[in-house]
Coordinates of C-alpha atoms and ligand atoms in Angstrom, one line a residue:
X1372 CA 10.9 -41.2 9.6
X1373 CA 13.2 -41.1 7.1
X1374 CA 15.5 -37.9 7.4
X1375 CA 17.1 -36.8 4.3
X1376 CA 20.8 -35.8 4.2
X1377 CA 21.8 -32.9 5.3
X1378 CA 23.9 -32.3 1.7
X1379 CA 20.0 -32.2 0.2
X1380 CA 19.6 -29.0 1.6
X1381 CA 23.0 -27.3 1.7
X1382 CA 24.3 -24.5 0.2
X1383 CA 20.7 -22.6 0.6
X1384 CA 20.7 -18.7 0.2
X1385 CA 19.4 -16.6 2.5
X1386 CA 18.6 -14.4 -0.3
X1387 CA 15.5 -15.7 -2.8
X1388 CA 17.1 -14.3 -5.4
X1389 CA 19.7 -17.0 -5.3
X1390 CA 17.1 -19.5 -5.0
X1391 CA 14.8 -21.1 -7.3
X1392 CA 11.5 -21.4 -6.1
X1393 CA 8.8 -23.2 -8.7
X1394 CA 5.1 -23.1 -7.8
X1395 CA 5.5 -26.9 -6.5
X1396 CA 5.8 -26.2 -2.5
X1397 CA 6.8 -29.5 -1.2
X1398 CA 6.0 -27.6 2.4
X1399 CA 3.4 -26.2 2.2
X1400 CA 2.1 -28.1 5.7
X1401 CA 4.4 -25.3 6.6
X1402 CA 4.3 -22.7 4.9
X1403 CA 0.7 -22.2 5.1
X1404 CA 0.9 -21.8 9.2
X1405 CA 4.1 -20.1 8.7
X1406 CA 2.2 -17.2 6.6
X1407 CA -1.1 -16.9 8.8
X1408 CA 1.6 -16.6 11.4
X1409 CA 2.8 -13.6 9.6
X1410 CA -0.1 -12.2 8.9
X1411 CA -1.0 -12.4 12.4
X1412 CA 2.3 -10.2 13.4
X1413 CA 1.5 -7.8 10.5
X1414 CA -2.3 -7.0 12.1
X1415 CA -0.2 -6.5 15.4
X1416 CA 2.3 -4.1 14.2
X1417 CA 5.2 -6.6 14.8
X1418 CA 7.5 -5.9 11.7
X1419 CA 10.1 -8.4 12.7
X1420 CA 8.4 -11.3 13.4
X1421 CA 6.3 -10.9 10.3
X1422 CA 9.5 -10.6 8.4
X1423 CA 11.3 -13.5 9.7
X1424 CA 8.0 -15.8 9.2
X1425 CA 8.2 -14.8 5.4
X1426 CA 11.5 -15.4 5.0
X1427 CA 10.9 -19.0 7.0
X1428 CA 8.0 -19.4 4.6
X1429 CA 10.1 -19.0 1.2
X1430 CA 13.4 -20.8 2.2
X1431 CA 10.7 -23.8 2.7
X1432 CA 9.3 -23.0 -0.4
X1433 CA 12.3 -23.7 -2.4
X1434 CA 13.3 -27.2 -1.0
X1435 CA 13.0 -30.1 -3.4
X1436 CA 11.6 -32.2 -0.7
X1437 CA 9.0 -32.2 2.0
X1438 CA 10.5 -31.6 5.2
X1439 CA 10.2 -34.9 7.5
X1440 CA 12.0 -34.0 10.6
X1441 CA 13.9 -31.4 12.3
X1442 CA 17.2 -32.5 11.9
X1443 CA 16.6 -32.2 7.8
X1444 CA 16.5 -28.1 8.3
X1445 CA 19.9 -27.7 9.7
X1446 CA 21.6 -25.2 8.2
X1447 CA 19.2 -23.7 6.4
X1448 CA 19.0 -20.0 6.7
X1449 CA 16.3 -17.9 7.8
X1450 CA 14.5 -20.6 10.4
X1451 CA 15.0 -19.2 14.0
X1452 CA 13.8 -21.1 17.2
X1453 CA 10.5 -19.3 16.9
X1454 CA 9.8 -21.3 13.1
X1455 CA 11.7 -24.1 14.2
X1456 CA 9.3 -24.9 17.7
X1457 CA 6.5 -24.2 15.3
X1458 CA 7.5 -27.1 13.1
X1459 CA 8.6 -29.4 15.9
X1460 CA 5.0 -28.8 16.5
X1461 CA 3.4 -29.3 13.1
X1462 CA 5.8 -32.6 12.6
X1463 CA 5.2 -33.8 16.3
X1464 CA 0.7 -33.6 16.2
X1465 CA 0.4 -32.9 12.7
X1466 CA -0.7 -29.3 14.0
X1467 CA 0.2 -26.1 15.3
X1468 CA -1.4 -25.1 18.4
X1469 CA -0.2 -21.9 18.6
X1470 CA -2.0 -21.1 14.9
X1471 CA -4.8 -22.9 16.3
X1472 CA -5.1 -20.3 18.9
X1473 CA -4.7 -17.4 16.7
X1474 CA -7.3 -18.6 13.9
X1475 CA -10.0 -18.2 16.8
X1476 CA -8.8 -15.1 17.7
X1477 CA -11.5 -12.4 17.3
X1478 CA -9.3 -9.7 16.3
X1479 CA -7.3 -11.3 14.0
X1480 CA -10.6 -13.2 12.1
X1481 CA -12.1 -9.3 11.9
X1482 CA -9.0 -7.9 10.2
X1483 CA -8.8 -10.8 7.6
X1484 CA -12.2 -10.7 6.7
X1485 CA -12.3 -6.6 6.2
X1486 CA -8.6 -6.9 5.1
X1487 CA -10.5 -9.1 2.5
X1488 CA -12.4 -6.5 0.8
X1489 CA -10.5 -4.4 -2.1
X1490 CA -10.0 -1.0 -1.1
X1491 CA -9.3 -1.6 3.0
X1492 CA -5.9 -2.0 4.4
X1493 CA -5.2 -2.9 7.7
X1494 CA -5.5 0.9 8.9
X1495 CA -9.4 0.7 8.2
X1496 CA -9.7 -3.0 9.2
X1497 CA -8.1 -1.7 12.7
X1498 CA -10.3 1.2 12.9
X1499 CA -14.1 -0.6 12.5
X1500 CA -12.9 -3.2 14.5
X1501 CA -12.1 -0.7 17.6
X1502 CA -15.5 1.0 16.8
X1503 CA -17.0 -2.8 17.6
X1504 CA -18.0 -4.0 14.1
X1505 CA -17.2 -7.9 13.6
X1506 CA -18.8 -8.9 10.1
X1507 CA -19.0 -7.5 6.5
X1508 CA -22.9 -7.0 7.3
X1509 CA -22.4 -4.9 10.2
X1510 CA -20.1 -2.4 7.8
X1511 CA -22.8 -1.6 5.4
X1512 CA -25.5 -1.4 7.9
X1513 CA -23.5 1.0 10.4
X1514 CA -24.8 4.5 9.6
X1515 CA -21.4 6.7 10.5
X1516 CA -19.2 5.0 8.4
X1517 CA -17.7 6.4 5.3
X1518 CA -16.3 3.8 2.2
X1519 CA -14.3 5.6 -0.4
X1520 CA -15.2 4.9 -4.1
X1521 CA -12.7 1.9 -4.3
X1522 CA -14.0 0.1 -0.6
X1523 CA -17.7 0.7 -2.1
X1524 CA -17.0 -1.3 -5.6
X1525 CA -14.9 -3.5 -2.8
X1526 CA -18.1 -4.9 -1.2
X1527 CA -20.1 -4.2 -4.4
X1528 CA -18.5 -7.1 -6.1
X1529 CA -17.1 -8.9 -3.1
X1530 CA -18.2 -12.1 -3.7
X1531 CA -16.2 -12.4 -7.7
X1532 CA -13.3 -10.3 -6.5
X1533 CA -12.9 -12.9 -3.7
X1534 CA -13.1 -15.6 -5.3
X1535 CA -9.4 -16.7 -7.1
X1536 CA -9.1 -16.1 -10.6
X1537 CA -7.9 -18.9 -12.9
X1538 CA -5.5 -19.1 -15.6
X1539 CA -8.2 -20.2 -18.4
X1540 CA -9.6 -16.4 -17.1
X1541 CA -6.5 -14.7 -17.0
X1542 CA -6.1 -16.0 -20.6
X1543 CA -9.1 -14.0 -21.5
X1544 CA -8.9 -11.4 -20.0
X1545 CA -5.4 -11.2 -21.7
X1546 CA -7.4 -11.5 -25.3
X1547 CA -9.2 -8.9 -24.3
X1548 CA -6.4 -6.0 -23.1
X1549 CA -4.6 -7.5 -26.0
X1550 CA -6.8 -6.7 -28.7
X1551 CA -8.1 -3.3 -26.7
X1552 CA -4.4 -2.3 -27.0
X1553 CA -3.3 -3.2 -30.1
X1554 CA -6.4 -1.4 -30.9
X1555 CA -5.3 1.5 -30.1
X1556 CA -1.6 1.4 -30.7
X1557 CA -0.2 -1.2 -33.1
X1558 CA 3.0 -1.0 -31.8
X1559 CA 2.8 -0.9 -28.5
X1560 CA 4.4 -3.7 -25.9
X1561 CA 2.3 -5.8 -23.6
X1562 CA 3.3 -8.2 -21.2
X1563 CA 1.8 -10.4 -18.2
X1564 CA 3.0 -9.8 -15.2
X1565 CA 2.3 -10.8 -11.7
X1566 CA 1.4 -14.3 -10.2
X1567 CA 0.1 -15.6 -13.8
X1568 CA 3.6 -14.8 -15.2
X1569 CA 5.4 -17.0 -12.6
X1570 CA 2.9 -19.4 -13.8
X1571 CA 0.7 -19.8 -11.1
X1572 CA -3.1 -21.5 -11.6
X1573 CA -5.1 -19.1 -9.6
X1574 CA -4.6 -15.7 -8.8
X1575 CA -6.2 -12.8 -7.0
X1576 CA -6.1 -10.6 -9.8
X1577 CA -4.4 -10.3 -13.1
X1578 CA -1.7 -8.2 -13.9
X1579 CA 0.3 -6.0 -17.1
X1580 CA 2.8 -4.1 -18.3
X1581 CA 2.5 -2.3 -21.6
X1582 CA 4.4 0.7 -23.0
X1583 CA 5.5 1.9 -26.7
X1584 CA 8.4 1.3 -28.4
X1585 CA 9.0 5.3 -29.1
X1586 CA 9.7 7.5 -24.9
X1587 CA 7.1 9.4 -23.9
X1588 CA 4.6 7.8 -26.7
X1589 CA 3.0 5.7 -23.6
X1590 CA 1.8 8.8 -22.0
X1591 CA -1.4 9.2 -23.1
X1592 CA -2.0 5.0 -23.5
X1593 CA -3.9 3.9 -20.5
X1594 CA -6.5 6.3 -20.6
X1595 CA -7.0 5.5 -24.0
X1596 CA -7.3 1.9 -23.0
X1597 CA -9.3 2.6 -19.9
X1598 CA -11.7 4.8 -22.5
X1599 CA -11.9 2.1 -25.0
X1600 CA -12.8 -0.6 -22.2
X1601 CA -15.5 2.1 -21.1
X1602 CA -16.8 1.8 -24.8
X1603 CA -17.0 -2.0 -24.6
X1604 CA -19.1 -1.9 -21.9
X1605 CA -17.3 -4.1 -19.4
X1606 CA -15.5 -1.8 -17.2
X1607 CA -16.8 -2.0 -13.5
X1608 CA -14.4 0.4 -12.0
X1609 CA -11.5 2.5 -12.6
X1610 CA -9.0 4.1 -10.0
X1611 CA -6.7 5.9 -12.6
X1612 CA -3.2 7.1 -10.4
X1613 CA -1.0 9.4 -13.4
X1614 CA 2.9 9.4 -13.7
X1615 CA 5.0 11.1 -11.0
X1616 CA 7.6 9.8 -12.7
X1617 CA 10.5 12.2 -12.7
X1618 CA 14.3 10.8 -14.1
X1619 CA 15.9 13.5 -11.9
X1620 CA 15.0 11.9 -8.5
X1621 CA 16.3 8.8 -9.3
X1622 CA 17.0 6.4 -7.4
X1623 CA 14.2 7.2 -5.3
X1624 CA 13.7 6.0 -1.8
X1625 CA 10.4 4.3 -2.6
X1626 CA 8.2 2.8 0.2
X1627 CA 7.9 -0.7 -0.6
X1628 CA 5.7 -1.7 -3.4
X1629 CA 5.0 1.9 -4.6
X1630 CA 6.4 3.5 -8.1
X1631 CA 5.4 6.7 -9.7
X1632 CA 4.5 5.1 -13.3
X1633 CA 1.0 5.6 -14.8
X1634 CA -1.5 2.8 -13.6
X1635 CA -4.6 1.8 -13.1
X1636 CA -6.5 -0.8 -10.6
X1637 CA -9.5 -1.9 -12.7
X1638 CA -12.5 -4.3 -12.1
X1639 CA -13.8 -5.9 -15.7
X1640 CA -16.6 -8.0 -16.8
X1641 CA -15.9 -10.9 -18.3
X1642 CA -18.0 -13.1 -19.9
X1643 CA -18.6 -16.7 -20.0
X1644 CA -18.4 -17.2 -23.7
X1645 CA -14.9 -15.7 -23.4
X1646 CA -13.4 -17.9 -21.3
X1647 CA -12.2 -21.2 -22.5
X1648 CA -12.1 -24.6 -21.2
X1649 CA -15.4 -27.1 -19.9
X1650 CA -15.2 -25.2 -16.3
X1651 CA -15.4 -21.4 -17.5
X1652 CA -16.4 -18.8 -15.1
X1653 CA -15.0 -19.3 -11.4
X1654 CA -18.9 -19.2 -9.4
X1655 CA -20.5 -19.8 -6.7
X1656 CA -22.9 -23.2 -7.2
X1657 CA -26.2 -21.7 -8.3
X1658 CA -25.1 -18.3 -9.4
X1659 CA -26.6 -18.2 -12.9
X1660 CA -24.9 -14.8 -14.2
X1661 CA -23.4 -15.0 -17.2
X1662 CA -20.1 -13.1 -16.1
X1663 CA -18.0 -12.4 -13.8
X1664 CA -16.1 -9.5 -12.2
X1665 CA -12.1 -9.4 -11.6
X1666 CA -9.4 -7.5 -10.7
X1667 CA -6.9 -6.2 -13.5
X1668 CA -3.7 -4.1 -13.2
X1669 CA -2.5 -2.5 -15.7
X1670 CA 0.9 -0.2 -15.2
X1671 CA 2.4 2.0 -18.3
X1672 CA 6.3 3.2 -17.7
X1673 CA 8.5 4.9 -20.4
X1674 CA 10.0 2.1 -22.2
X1675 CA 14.0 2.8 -20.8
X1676 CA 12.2 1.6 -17.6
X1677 CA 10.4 -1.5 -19.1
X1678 CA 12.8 -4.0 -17.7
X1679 CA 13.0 -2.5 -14.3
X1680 CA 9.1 -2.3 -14.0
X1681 CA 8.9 -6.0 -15.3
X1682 CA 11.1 -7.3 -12.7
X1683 CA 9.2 -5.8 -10.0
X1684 CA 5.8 -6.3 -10.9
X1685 CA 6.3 -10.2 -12.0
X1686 CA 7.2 -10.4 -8.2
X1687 CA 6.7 -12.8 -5.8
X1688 CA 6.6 -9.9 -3.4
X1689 CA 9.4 -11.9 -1.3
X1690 CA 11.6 -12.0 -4.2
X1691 CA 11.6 -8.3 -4.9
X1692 CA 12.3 -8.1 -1.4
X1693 CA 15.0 -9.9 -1.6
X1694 CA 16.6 -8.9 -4.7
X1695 CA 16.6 -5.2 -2.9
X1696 CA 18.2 -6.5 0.1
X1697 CA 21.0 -8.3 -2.1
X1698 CA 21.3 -5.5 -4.2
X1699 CA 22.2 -3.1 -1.1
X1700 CA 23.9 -5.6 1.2
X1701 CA 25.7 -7.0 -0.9
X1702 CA 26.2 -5.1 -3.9
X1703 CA 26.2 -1.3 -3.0
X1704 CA 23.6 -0.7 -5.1
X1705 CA 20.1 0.5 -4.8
X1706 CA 17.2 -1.6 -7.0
X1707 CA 13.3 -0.5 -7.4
X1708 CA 10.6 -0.6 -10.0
X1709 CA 12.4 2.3 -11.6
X1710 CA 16.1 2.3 -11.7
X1711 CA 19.7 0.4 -10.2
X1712 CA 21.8 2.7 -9.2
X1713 CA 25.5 1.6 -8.2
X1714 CA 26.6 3.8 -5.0
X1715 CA 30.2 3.0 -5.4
X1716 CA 30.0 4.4 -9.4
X1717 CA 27.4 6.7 -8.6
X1718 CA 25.5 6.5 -11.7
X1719 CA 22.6 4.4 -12.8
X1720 CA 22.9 1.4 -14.5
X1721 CA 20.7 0.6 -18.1
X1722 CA 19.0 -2.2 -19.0
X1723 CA 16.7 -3.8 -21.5
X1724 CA 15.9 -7.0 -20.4
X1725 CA 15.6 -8.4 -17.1
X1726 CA 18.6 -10.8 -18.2
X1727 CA 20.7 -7.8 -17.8
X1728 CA 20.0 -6.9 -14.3
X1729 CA 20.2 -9.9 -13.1
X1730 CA 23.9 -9.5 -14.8
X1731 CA 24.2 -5.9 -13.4
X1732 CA 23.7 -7.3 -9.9
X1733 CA 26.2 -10.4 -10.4
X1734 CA 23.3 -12.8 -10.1
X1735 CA 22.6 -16.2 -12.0
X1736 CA 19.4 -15.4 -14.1
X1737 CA 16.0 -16.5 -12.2
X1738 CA 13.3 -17.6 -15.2
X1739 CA 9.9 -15.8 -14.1
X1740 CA 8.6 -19.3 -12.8
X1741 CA 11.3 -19.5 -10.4
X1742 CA 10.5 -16.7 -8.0
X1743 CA 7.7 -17.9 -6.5
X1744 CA 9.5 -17.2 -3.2
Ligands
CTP830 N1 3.7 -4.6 -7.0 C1 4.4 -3.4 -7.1 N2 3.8 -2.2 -6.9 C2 2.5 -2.2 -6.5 C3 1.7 -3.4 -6.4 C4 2.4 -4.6 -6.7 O1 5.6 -3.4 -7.4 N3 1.9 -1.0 -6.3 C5 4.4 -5.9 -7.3 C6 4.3 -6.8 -6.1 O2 5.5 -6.7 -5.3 C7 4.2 -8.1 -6.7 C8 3.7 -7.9 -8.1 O3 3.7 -6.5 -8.3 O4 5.4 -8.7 -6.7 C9 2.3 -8.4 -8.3 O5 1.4 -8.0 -7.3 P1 0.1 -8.7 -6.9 O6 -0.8 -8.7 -8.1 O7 -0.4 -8.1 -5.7 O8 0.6 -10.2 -6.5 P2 0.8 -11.5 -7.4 O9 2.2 -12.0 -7.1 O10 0.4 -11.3 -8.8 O11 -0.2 -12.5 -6.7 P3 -1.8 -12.7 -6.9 O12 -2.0 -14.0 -7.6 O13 -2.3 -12.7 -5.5 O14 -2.3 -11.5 -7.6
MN831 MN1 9.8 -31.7 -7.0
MN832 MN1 -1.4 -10.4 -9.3
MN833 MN1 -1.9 -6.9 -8.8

């Protein structure tokens, strides 16, 4: 085959913050095995390798071209000999043996299904497996075990909530938070955030940010909002987590993916007349229901911390990850959902837009549909 220069693929970052990663995955032969791969490692405990598989998996992501043979990858960072003999393989029989092997696993299809209900982490998925359960039926039916409030609405609406949501439904489900808002509060700011804001077509959920214009005017706001979608009639569930928030602990040494700002994980109704477009409603063939459930996120931080909250929760997971690695490595300074903080100035840095952390931290700006790392 044809092997493109090596030139077409130099000068990669190791960090995806200094790449620019559009939803078009020229790799995705790859990257696909490359992620059950580290999905596999993350049900076995094995930080490292899960970590390294990721990072494979996004590098790949950002090349312009489909990989056609091994000598195209050198140089790039972030492919060790483990990713590399897995893609000798996949370019050698079109295949991966070794992901073969794990997708008939028993263990690892157990944790991915119960993994695949809302409301169970790997902890729990780990746990019913050990006690001998194998299938979703087997969860309900077994008489000692306990769901918590989330895992029950989990398997209540398992079927919608697994199935992706698309951007013709994210757009109404927008209208709606929109005009339940602005409802409320005028003023107030709401954004999209999340995998529909890196302008992705399907998601698993949908995701926003909203906050007032005046500090300390958002506290109240998202029970207000979660009251008014009680009023309406469409919301399925509510797990309401308040602010923690406190300025005098910052820069916290969050765990990753955890803030302290008001939020709530939310399962709506939404209607078929709401959503526009000749395909509507994402169903299974034959369901007849006139709605639909999803998954909504909505998170509420003091508006000083807008930006900050914005750039984490528009993601991809990868590129926070990254963005937090350069900031420490290579920057001295300490990024999360809340705050940078420079180590060698020893004060926090403000911003207002994401444009100026992306200043702060002496990095090119990244639009939000080029971190889909
Ligand atoms: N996030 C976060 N804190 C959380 C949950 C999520 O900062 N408690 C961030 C994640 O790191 C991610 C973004 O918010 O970058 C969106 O999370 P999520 O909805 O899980 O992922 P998406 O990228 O939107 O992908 P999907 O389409 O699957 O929803
Ligand atoms: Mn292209
Ligand atoms: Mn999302
Ligand atoms: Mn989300």
């Amino acid at each position: 085959p044809n092997c493109s220069p090596p030139t077409a693929v130099a000068n990669v970052s190791q960090y995806a913050c200094q790449r620019r990663t559009t939803t078009e995955n020229h790799n995705k032969i790859f990257t696909d095995v490359m992620e059950e791969l580290a999905e596999s490692s993350e049900f076995n405990e094995s930080k490292g390798p899960c970590l390294a598989f990721r990072q494979a998996a996004s590098v790949l992501k950002s090349l312009p071209s489909a990989v056609h043979c091994l000598k195209a990858i050198q140089g790039l960072p972030c492919l060790g000999e483990h990713t590399k003999a897995v893609m000798e393989e996949i370019l050698t029989f079109g295949r991966s043996f070794k992901v073969e092997e794990i997708r008939c696993d028993e263990r690892y299809q157990a944790l991915k299904l119960f993994t695949s209900v809302f409301g169970v982490g790997p902890k729990t998925a780990e746990k019913w497996y050990r006690r001998g359960l194998r299938s979703l039926q087997e969860i309900l039916t077994e008489p000692n075990i306990q769901l918590n409030r989330m895992q029950r609405a989990g398997f209540l609406y398992y079927s919608d909530i697994s199935k992706a949501v698309s951007k013709a439904e994210a757009k109404a489900v927008g209208c709606i938070i929109e005009e339940t808002v602005h409802w409320i509060a005028p003023d107030a700011i709401l954004a999209l955030t999340g995998g529909f804001r890196r302008g992705k077509e399907y998601g698993h959920d949908v995701d926003f940010l909203l906050t007032m214009p005046e500090m300390g005017k958002e506290e109240g706001l998202l029970l207000h909002v979660i009251d008014r979608l009680k009023d309406q009639g469409i919301l399925l569930y509510c797990d309401y987590q308040g602010s923690t928030f406190d300025v005098s602990k910052l820069p916290s040494c969050r765990f990753e993916d955890m803030d302290c700002f008001q939020k709530c994980f939310l399962i709506l109704r939404l209607e078929q007349g709401q959503v526009e477009g000749e395909r509507g409603l994402q169903r299974d063939p034959g369901d007849s229901r006139g709605w639909r459930a999803v998954r909504v996120d909505l998170v509420a931080p003091p508006v000083d911390r807008y930006a900050f909250a914005l750039l984490g929760w528009t993601g991809s997971r990868q590129f926070g990850r990254d963005l937090r690695t350069f900031a420490q490595k290579e920057r001295q300074m300490l990024l999360d959902n809340h705050a940078l903080y420079d180590k060698t100035k020893k004060l926090c840095l403000l911003a207002t837009t994401e444009e100026d952390i992306f200043a702060h931290l002496g990095l090119e700006y990244v639009e939000p549909w080029q971190r889909n790392a």
